[in-house]
mmCIF file of C-alpha atoms and ligand atoms in Angstrom:
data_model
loop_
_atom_site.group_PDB
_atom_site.id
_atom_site.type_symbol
_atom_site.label_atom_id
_atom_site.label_comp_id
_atom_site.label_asym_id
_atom_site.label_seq_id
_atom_site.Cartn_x
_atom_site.Cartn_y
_atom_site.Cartn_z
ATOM 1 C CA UNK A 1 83.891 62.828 71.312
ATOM 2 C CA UNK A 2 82.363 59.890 71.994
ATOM 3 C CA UNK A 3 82.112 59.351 76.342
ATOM 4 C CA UNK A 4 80.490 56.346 78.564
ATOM 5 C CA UNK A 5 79.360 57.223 81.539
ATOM 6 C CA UNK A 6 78.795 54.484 84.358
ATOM 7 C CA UNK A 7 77.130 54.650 87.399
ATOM 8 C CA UNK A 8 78.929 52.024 90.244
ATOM 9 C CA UNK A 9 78.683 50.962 94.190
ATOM 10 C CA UNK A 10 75.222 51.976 95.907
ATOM 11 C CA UNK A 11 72.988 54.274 94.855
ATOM 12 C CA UNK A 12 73.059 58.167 95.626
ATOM 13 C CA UNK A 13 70.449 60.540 95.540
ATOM 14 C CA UNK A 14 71.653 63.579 92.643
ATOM 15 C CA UNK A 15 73.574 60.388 90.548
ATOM 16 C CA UNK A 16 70.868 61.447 87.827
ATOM 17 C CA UNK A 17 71.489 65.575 87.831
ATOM 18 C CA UNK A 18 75.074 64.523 87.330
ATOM 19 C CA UNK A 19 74.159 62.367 84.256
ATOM 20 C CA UNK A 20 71.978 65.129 83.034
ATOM 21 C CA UNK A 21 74.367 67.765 83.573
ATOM 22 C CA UNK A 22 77.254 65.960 81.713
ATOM 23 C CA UNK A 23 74.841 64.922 78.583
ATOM 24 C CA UNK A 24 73.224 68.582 78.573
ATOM 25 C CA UNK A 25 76.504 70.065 77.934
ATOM 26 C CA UNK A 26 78.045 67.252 76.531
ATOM 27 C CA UNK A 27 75.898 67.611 73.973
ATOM 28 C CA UNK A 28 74.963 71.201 73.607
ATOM 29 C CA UNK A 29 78.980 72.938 74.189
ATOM 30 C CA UNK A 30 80.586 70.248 72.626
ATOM 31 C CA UNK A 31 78.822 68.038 69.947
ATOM 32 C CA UNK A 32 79.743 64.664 72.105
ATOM 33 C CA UNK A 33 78.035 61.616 71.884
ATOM 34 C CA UNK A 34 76.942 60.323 75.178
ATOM 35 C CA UNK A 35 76.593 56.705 75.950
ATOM 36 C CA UNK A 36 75.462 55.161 79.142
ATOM 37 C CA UNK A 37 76.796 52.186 80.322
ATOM 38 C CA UNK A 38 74.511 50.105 82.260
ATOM 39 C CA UNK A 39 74.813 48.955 86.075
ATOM 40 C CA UNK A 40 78.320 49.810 86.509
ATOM 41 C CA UNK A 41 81.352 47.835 85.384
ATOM 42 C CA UNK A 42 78.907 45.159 85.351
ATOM 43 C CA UNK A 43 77.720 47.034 81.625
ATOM 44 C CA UNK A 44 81.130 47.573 80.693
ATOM 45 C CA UNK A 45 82.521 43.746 80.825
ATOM 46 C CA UNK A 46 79.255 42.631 79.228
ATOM 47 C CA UNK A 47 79.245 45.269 76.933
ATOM 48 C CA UNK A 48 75.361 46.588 77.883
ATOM 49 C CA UNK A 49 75.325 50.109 76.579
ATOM 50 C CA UNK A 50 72.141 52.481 75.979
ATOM 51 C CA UNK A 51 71.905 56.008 74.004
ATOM 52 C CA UNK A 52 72.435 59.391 76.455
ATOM 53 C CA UNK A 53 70.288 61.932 74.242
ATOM 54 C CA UNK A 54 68.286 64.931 75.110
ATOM 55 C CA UNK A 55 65.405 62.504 75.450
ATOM 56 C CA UNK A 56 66.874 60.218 77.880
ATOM 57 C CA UNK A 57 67.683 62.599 80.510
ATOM 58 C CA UNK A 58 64.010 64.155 80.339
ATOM 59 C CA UNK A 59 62.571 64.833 83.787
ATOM 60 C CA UNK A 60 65.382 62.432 85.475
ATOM 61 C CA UNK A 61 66.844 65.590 87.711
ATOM 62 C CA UNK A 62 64.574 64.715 90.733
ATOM 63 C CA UNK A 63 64.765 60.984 90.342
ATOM 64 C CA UNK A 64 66.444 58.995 93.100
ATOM 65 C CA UNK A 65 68.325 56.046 91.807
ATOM 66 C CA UNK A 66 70.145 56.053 88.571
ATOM 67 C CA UNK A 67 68.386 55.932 85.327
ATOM 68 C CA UNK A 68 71.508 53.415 84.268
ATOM 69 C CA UNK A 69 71.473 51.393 86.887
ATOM 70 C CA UNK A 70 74.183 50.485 90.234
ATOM 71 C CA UNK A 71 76.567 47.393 91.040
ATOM 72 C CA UNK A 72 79.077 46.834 93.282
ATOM 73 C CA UNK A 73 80.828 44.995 90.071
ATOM 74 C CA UNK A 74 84.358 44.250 90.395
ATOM 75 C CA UNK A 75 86.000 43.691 86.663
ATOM 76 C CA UNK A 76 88.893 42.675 88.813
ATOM 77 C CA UNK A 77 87.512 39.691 89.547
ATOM 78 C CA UNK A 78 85.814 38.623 85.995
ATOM 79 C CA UNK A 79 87.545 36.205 84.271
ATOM 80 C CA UNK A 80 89.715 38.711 81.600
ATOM 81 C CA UNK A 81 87.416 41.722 83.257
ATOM 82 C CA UNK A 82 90.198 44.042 82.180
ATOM 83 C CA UNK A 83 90.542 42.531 78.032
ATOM 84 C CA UNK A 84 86.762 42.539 78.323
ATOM 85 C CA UNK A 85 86.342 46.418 79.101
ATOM 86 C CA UNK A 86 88.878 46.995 76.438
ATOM 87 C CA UNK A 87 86.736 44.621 73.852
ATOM 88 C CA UNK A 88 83.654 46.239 74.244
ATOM 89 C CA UNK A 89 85.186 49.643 74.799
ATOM 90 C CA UNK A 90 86.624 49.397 71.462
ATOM 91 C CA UNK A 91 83.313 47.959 69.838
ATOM 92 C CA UNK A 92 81.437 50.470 71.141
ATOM 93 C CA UNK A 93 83.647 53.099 70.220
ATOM 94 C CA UNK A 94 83.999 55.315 73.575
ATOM 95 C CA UNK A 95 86.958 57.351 73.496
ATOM 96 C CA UNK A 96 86.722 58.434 77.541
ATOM 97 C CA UNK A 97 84.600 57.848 80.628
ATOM 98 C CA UNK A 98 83.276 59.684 83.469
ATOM 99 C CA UNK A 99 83.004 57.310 86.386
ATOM 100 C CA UNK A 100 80.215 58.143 88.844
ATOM 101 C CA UNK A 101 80.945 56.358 91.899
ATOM 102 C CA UNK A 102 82.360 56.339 95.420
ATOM 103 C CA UNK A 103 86.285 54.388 96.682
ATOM 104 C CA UNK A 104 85.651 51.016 95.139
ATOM 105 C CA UNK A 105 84.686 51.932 91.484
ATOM 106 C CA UNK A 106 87.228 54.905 91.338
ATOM 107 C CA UNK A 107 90.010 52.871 92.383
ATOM 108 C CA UNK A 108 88.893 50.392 89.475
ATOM 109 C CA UNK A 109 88.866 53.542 87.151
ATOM 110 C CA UNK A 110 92.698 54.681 88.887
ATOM 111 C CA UNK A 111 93.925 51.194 87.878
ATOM 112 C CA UNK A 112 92.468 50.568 84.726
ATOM 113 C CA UNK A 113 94.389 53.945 83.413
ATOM 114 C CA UNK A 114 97.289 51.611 83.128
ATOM 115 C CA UNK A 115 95.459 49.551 80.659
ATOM 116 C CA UNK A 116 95.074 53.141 78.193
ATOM 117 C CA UNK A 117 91.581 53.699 79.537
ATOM 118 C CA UNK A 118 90.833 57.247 79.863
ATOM 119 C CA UNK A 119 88.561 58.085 83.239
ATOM 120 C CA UNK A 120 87.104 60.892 85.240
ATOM 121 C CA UNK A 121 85.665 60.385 87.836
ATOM 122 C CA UNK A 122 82.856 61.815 89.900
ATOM 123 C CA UNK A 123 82.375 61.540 94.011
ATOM 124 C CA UNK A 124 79.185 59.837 94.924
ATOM 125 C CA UNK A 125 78.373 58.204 98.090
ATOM 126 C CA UNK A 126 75.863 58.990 100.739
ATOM 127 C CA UNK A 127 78.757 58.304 103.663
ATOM 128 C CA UNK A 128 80.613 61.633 102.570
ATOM 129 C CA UNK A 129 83.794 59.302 103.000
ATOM 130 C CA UNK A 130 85.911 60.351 100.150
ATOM 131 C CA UNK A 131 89.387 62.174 100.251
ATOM 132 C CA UNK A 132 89.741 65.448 97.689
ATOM 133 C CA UNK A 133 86.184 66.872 98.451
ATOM 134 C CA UNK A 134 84.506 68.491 101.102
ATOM 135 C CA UNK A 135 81.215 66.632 100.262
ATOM 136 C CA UNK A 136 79.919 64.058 97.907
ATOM 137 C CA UNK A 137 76.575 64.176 96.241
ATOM 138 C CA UNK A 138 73.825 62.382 98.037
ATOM 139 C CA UNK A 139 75.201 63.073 101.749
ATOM 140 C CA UNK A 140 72.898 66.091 102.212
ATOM 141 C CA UNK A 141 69.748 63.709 101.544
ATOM 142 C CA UNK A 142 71.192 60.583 103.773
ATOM 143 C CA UNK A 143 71.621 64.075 106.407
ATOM 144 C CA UNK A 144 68.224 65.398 105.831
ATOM 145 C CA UNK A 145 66.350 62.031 105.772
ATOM 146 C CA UNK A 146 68.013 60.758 109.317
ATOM 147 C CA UNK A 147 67.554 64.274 110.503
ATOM 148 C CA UNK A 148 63.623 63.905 110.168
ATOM 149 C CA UNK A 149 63.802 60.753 111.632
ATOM 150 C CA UNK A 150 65.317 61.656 114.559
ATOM 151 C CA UNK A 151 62.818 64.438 115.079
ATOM 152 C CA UNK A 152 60.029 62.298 114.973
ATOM 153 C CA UNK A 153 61.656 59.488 117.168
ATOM 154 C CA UNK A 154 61.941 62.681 119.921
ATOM 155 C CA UNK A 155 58.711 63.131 120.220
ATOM 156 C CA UNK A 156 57.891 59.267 120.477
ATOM 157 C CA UNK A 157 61.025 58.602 123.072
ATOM 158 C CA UNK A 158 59.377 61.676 125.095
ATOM 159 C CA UNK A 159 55.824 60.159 125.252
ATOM 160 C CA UNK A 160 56.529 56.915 126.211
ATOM 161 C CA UNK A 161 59.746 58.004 128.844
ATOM 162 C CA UNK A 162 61.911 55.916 126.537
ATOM 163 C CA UNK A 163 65.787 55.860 125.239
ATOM 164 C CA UNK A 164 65.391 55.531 121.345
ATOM 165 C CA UNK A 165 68.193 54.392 119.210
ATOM 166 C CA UNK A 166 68.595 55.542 115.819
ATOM 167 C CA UNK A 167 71.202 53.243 113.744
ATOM 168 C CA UNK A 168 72.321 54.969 110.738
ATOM 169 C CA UNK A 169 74.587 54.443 107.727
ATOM 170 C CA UNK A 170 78.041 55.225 106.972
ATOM 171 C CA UNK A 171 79.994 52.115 106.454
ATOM 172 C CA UNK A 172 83.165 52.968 108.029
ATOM 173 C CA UNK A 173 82.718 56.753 109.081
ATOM 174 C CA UNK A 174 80.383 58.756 111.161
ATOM 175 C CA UNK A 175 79.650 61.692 108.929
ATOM 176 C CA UNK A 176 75.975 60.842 108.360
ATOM 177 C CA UNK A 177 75.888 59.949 112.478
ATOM 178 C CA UNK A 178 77.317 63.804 113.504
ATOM 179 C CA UNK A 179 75.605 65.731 110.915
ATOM 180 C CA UNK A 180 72.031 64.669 111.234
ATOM 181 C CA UNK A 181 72.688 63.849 115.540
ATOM 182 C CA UNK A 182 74.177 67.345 115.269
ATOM 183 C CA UNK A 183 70.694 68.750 113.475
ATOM 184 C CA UNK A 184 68.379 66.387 114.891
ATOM 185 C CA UNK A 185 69.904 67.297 118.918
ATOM 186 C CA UNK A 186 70.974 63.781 119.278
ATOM 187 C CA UNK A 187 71.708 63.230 123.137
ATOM 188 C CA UNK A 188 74.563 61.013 122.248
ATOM 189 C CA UNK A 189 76.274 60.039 119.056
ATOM 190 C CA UNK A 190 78.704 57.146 118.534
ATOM 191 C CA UNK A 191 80.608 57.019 115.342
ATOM 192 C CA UNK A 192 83.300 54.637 114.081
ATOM 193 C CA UNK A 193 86.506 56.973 114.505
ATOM 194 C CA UNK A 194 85.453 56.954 118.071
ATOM 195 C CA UNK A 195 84.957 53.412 119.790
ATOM 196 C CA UNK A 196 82.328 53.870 122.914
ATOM 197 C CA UNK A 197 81.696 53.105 125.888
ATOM 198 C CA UNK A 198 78.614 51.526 127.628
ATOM 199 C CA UNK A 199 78.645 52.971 130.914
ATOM 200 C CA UNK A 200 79.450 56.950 129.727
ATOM 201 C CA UNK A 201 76.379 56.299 127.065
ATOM 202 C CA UNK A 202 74.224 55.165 130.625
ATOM 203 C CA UNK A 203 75.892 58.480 132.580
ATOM 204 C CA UNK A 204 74.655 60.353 130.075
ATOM 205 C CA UNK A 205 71.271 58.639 130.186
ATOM 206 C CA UNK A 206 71.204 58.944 133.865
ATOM 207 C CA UNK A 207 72.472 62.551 133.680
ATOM 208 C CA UNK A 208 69.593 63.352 131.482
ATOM 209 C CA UNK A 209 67.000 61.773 133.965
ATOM 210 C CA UNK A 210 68.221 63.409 136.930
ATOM 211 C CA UNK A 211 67.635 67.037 135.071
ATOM 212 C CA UNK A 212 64.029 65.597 134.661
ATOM 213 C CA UNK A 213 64.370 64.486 130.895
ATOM 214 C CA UNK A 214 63.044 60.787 130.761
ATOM 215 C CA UNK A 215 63.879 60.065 127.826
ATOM 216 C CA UNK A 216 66.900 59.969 125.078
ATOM 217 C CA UNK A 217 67.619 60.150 121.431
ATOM 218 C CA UNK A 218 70.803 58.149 120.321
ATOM 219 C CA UNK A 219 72.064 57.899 117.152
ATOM 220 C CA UNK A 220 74.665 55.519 116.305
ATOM 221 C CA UNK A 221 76.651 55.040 112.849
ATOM 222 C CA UNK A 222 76.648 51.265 111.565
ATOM 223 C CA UNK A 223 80.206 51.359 111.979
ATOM 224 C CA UNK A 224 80.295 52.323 115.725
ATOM 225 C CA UNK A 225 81.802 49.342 117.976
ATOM 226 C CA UNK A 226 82.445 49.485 121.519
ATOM 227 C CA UNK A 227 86.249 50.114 122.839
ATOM 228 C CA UNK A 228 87.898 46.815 123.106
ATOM 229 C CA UNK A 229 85.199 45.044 120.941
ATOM 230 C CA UNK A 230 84.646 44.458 117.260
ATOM 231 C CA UNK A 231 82.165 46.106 114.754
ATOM 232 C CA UNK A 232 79.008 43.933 114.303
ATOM 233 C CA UNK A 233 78.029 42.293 111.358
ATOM 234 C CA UNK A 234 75.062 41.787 109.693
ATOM 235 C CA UNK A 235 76.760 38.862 108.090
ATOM 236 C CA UNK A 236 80.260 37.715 107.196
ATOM 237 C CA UNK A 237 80.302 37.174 103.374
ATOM 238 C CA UNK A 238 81.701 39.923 102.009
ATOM 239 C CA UNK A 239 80.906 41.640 98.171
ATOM 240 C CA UNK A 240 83.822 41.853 95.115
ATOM 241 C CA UNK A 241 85.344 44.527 96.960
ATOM 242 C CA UNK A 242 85.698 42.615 100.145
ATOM 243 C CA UNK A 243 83.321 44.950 102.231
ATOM 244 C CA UNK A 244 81.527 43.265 104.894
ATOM 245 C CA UNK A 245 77.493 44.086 105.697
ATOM 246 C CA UNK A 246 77.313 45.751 108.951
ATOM 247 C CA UNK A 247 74.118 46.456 111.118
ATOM 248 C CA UNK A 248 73.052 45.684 114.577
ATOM 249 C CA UNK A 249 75.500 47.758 116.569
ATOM 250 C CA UNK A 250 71.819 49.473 117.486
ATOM 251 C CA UNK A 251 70.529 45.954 118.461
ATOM 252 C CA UNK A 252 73.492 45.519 120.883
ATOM 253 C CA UNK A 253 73.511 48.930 122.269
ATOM 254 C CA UNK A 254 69.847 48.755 123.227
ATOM 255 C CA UNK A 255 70.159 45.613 125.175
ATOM 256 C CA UNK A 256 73.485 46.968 126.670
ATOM 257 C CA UNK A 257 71.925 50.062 127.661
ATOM 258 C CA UNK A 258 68.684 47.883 128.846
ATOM 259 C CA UNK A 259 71.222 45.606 131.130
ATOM 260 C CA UNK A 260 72.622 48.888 133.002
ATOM 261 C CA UNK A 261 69.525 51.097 133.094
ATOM 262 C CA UNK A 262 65.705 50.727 134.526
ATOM 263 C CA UNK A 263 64.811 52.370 131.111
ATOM 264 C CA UNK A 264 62.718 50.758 128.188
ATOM 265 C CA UNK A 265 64.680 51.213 125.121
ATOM 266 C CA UNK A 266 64.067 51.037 121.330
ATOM 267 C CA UNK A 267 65.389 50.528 118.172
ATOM 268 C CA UNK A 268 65.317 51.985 114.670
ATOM 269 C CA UNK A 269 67.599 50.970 111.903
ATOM 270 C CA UNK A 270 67.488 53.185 108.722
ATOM 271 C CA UNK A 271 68.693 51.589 106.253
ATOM 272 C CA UNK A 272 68.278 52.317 102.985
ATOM 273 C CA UNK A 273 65.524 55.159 103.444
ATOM 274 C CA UNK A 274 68.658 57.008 103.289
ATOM 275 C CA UNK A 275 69.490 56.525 100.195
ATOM 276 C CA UNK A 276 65.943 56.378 98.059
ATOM 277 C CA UNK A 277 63.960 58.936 97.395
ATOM 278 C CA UNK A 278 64.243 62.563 95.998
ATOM 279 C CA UNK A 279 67.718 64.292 96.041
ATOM 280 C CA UNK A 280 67.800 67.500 98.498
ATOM 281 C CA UNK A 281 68.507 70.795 96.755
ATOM 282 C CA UNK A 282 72.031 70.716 97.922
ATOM 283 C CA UNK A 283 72.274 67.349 96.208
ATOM 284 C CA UNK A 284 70.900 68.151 92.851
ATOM 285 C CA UNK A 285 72.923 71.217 92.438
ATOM 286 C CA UNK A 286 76.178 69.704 93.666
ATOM 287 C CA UNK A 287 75.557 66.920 91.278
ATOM 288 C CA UNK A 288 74.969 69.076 88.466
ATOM 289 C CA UNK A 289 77.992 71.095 89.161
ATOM 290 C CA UNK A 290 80.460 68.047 89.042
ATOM 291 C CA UNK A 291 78.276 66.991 86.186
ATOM 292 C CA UNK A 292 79.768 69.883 84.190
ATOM 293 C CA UNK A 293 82.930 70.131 85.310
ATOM 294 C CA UNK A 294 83.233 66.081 84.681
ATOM 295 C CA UNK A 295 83.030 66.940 81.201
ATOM 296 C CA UNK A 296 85.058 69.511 80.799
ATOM 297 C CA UNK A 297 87.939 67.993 82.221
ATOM 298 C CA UNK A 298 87.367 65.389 79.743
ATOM 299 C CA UNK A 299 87.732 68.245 77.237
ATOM 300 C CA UNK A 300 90.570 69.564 78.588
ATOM 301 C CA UNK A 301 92.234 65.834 78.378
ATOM 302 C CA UNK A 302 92.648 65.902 82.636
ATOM 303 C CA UNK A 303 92.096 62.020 83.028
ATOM 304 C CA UNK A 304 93.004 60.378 86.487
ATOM 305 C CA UNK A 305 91.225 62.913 87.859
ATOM 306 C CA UNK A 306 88.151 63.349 89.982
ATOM 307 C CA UNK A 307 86.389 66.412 90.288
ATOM 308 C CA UNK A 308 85.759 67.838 93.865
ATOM 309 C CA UNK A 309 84.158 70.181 96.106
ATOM 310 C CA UNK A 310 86.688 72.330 97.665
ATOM 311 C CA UNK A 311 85.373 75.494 100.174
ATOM 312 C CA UNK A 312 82.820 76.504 97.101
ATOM 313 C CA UNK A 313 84.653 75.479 94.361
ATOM 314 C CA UNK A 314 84.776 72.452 92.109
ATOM 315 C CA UNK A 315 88.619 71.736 91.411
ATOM 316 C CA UNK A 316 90.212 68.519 90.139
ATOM 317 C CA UNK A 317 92.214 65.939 92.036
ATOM 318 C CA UNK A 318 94.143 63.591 91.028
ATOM 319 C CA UNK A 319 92.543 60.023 91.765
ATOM 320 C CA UNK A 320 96.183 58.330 93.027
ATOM 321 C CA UNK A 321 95.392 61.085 95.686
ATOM 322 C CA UNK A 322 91.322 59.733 96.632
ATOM 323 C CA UNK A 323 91.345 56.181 96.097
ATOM 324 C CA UNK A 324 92.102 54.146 99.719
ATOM 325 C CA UNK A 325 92.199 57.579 101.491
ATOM 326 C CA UNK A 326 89.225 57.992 103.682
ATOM 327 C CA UNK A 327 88.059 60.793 105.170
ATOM 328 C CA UNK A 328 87.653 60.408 108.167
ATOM 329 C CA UNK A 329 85.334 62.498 111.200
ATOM 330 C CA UNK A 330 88.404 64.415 112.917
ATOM 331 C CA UNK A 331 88.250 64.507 116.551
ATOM 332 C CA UNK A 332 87.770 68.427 116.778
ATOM 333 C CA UNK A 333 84.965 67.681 115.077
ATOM 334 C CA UNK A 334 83.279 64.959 117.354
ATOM 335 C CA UNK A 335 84.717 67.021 120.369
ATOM 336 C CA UNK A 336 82.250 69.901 118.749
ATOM 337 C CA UNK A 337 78.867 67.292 118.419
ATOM 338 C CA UNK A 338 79.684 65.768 122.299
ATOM 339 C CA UNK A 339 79.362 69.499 123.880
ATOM 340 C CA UNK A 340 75.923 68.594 123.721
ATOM 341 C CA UNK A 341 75.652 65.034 125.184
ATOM 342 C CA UNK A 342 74.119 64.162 128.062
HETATM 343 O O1 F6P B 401 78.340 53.011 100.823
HETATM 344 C C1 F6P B 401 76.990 53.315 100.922
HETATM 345 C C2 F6P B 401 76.286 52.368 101.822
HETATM 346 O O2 F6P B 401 74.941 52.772 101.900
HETATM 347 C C3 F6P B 401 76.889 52.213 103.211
HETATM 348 O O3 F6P B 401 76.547 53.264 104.075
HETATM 349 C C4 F6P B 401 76.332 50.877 103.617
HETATM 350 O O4 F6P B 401 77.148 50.235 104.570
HETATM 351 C C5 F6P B 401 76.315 50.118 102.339
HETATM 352 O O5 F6P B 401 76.307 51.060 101.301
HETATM 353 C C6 F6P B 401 75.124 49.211 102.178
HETATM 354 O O6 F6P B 401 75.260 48.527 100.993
HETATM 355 P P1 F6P B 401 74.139 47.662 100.311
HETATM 356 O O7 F6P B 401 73.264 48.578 99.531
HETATM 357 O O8 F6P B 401 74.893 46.737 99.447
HETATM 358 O O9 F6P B 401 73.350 46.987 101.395
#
């Protein structure tokens, strides 16, 4: 068979063991031809293909990034996106496609199934947000990578008797915010599910100081907003899927926290350091597993499907199921993580 595989939304670290698994035994079990589509849909409405051989996907499993390129591409909103894709899908001869990408570019693979194109997709995003899997690929580095940081803003906060805030990724979803404040002993973590508020994150503060602990570790997810308020914005135009750019709920904690306590307080925002760099071992091996079983559902003709992480097993799901379902942080969970606040 002949299958394009694209690579959509923001970058993940373990994107390229996926792309290596699925040519490796795309190529080796079943004779396919691999093609790569480049930067998304972005390659598919232009029609911007490259060759997926054995020497393509040389050395790539520790790479960060994606050796064909991200977009947050929309064919949706191209002038005829959707006859475009089928134009160049034709030309170029791709029978199906394994989609590598997180909500936004599998719900453009869901819907462009009713147009006779033939997907499967694969769960990538660092925020862990997806419905149908325990985990997708490139969380555990995004976990990992805030974890360290918080470890060596500890020490820092301790010397100088300061509260250090930590603002962290997750769009819409405090995953990355619980795991790594859960591993990195965060005093207090705010995440979106859970609005805050200021004057429990001081009592905690203050609660810490009277046991003799000057200083405190926050993390908070970019999501986070305070109860009654809004979620901050880093600005207000929004991308082809409509999502906003958030940052600075950090910014407004620390001067909130500043305004109620006599403590000096700091800020960190992450950013993308979460998402560059070397996959974690967990990552690369995830990846590769839904790398393989990406392409054998295409073998066994299970389109509209995703491939998942469920307990330790990969297992399809249907994508009607996934897209516009988010998986949220339950509150059993976050009731677990604030046992140790304070
Ligand atoms: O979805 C992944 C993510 O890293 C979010 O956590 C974050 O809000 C967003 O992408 C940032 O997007 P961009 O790379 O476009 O700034």
């Amino acid at each position: 068979m002949k299958v394009g595989v694209l690579t959509g939304g923001g970058d993940a670290p373990g994107t390229n063991a996926v792309i290596r698994a699925i040519v490796r035994k795309g190529l080796k079990q079943y004779g396919d031809e691999i093609v790569g589509i480049k930067d998304g849909w972005h390659g598919l409405v232009e029609g911007e293909f490259t060759p997926l051989d054995s020497e393509a996907i040389r050395a790539i499993l520790t790479r960060g990034g994606s050796i064909l390129g991200f977009s947050r591409t929309n064919p949706f909103k191209f002038e005829k996106g959707v006859e475009r894709i089928l134009e160049n899908q034709k030309k170029a001869g791709i029978e199906a496609m394994i989609v590598i990408g997180g909500d936004d570019t599998l719900s453009v693979a869901h819907r462009l199934e009713s147009f006779g194109i033939r997907c499967v997709g694969v769960p990538k995003t660092i925020d862990n947000d997806l419905s149908g899997t325990d985990y997708t690929f490139g969380f555990n580095t995004a976990v990992s990578i805030a974890t360290d940081a918080l470890d060596r803003l500890r020490t820092t906060a301790e010397a100088h008797k300061r509260v250090i805030i930590l603002e962290v990724m997750g769009r819409y979803t405090g995953w990355i915010a619980l795991e790594s404040g859960l591993a990195g002993g965060a005093d207090v973590i705010l995440i979106p599910e859970k609005p805050f508020d200021v004057a429990e994150i001081c009592e905690y503060i203050s609660h810490r100081q009277k046991r003799g602990r000057n200083f405190s570790v926050v993390v908070v997810a970019e999501g986070a907003k305070p109860k009654d308020g809004k979620v901050i914005v880093y600005s207000d135009g929004v991308d082809e899927f409509g999502n906003v750019r958030l940052g600075g709920v950090g910014y407004f904690l620390g001067k909130e926290i500043e305004k109620g306590l006599d403590i000096e307080t700091r800020v960190v925002v992450l950013g993308h350091i979460q998402r560059g760099g070397t996959p974690t071992a967990f990552d690369r091996i995830l990846g590769t597993r839904l790398g393989l079983a990406a392409i054998d559902l295409v073998h066994e003709g299970k389109f509209g499907c995703m491939v998942g992480i469920q307990g330790n097993r990969i297992v399809p799901v249907a994508l009607k199921d996934v897209v516009g379902k988010r998986k949220n942080v339950s509150s059993e969970l976050y009731e677990i993580a604030s046992v140790f606040f304070g």
